[in-house]
Each structure stands twice: as structure tokens, then as C-alpha cells.
Amino acid sequence: MADVVFMGTPEFALPALSALIARHRVRGVVTMPDRPAGRGLAARISPVKALALKHNLPLLQPRSLRREEAIAALGAWPADVYVVAAFGLILPQRVLDIPPRGSLNVHASLLPRWRGAAPIQAAIRAGDASSGVSLMLMDAGLDSGPVLAQRALSLAPDETAQSLHDRLATLGAALLIENLPDWLEGRLEPQPQDEAGVTLAPQLRKEDGWIDWSQPAQDIERQIRAFTPWPGSHTAWDGRKLKILQAEVVPGDAAPGQVVSLPDDPGIGTGAGLIRPLRLQLAGRRAQDSADFLRGRPAFLNARLGRPDQ
């Protein structure tokens, strides 16, 4: 049983923290500060904070880990190792040097592929056949440290960011618990990453969800799955935002963004092929199957979709 300090923020980190609580001594939890959310901008705590409070664990919520007070607070917690999962801040070398067995990161990709903040979405959008998790010994770079262990899985044809997120979160917790004892006992040798294989998955922005209909239908369909649930994939119709929640690629041809009639549903032209939207949601309305959406909005046929500024 080890003394561990855990750093994480979103739901992806919960399986790892739960597994550590069950098997080791979690001396403290570091998570991002509460953030305003919703119409009232009330402070919302992170999923990791909620779990830490449930188990009465000491909490630290720094805005930066470069400040002396944050470093001193961390140093006051006895720990053999730090474990990080989707925390939200890069750890400076001074923090990485505190625990005698270093800091381990549970990362949602098969490093060196998809370093960065959005590896799950990047894997789906790129059409990768597989993904996985890596247990990495952290350095001061961006997901650049040597790898201790990895585990892969295949992506389903209908894989979304949400479904892959859930699978990788569970897989990452299992990989951590399986390999942590060997690391603490010196039985694992970190393997440097192959820099020739590095790809980057930068932070997503809300505006990344706008669909570019000049792209091939296959790329757009992957975007829709990759951006489910956030930031979503959307277009503009009749001056309003229209979310495409689910779609498939079908044969055919039309101008990019042009809505055409198919035997059962509408189709939308792209740079190559057609997209058949299966579920849509107009801003301020509930989500609907495409047939129901079209039944109440016949003017959707023959419309031209695009961005608000087009």
C-alpha cells in the first residue's frame, strides 16, 4: 500500500481515483478551482472534488502550481508518488521532483500518438482503428515523458468521444492499479517515446464545432462522432444554429451544404459524398429524428447550410 497524492479534474479521472482510494492511502487530492457555470454562473465543483469530499480527503485547488504556497502545501502531504489523470495544468519540474517515485500520468492515447488535451476526439476524427491508454512517467514537457505501460483497444464503427472516454477511463484505472506496485518496487523500466511518431491533439474550442461542408462526407461524419457530446457539430440554417447529433455517409452528390431529398430522409452535400443526418436539434428545441424534423419543417429541403458568416 502506497502513499499517493492524486491530481485530476473531470469525469475521466474518477475511475483512477476510486481505484486508488480502494487500494492505497490517498494523502491529498489536487483539482482545478471551482468554475462558474449555467445561467446563474453559480460555482460548480469538479467531479474529482465531489469524490474527494465524499471520502473526506484533503483538497488543494490552486490556480497555478508555480506559486510557493501551492508547492509548500503539496510538500506537506507525505507521498511516495503523484498520480495525474486529466488534471488541467502542466506540472513544473519543482513539483515533479517532490515525490521520491516521481509523478505518473494516465493519458488517453497510445503515446507518442496524440499528445495534448484532446486525444480521444483526435483519434476518432482521424479515423484511427485503435486507441488506448498510456501510463507515463511525467517530465516538464507536454505528455513527453517515458512510458511505463500501455493497453490498446479497437474503436467501434459508431464510436463517439463519450463512449471512448468511458472505455478509456476504466481501462486507464486498471492499467494504473496493475502497474503501480511494480513501479514502486523498481520492477518497471520507463521506455522513451519515439519522437518520430509524435502527433498533437490541441485543446478544443467551442467554435471548432462548426461543420465545413466542403470537407468529404467521411471526415464530417467522424467529426460528428468525435465532438459528441462537446463541442458538438453544428451548422447554420435560416439564421439559427442546427446541431447534427448523429449522421451517416451515403452515396450521392450535391453542392457542399445543399440539402437534398433522399428516399426516407434529407441528405446534405459535402466535398465528396452525402451526409444523411439521423438526429438533429434546432437551437432552443428538442432533438428529433430526421424524419420528424423534416415533417415539421418542409422548407429544410433545398436549403443551403453553412456558417453564420457565410
mmCIF file of C-alpha atoms in Angstrom, residues 16 22 24 26 47 55 58 60 65 69 104 106 118 133 138 144 149 157 173 184 200 204-207 235 253 293 303:
data_model
loop_
_atom_site.group_PDB
_atom_site.id
_atom_site.type_symbol
_atom_site.label_atom_id
_atom_site.label_comp_id
_atom_site.label_asym_id
_atom_site.label_seq_id
_atom_site.Cartn_x
_atom_site.Cartn_y
_atom_site.Cartn_z
ATOM 1 C CA ALA A 16 -8.437 6.104 -11.310
ATOM 2 C CA ALA A 22 -9.783 1.359 -2.541
ATOM 3 C CA HIS A 24 -3.806 2.820 -1.379
ATOM 4 C CA VAL A 26 -4.621 8.901 -0.826
ATOM 5 C CA PRO A 47 -16.247 15.628 -10.416
ATOM 6 C CA HIS A 55 -14.277 10.404 1.146
ATOM 7 C CA PRO A 58 -7.669 16.783 1.938
ATOM 8 C CA LEU A 60 -5.991 21.678 -2.832
ATOM 9 C CA LEU A 65 1.383 25.091 -9.328
ATOM 10 C CA GLU A 69 2.188 28.440 -1.303
ATOM 11 C CA LEU A 104 2.724 9.189 -13.144
ATOM 12 C CA VAL A 106 -2.760 8.241 -17.039
ATOM 13 C CA ALA A 118 -7.999 16.206 -26.646
ATOM 14 C CA VAL A 133 -4.162 4.389 -22.544
ATOM 15 C CA MET A 138 5.977 12.722 -16.266
ATOM 16 C CA SER A 144 6.595 13.747 -23.431
ATOM 17 C CA ALA A 149 2.854 0.599 -19.718
ATOM 18 C CA PRO A 157 -17.528 1.989 -36.260
ATOM 19 C CA ALA A 173 -7.649 2.895 -13.937
ATOM 20 C CA LEU A 184 7.085 1.497 -6.684
ATOM 21 C CA LEU A 200 -0.600 16.556 -31.257
ATOM 22 C CA LEU A 204 -10.786 22.039 -28.434
ATOM 23 C CA ARG A 205 -12.737 25.282 -28.637
ATOM 24 C CA LYS A 206 -16.474 25.775 -28.916
ATOM 25 C CA GLU A 207 -16.082 27.293 -32.376
ATOM 26 C CA THR A 235 -24.292 24.396 -38.916
ATOM 27 C CA ASP A 253 -23.627 14.140 -54.864
ATOM 28 C CA PHE A 293 -37.609 17.164 -38.100
ATOM 29 C CA ALA A 303 -31.911 24.802 -48.110
#
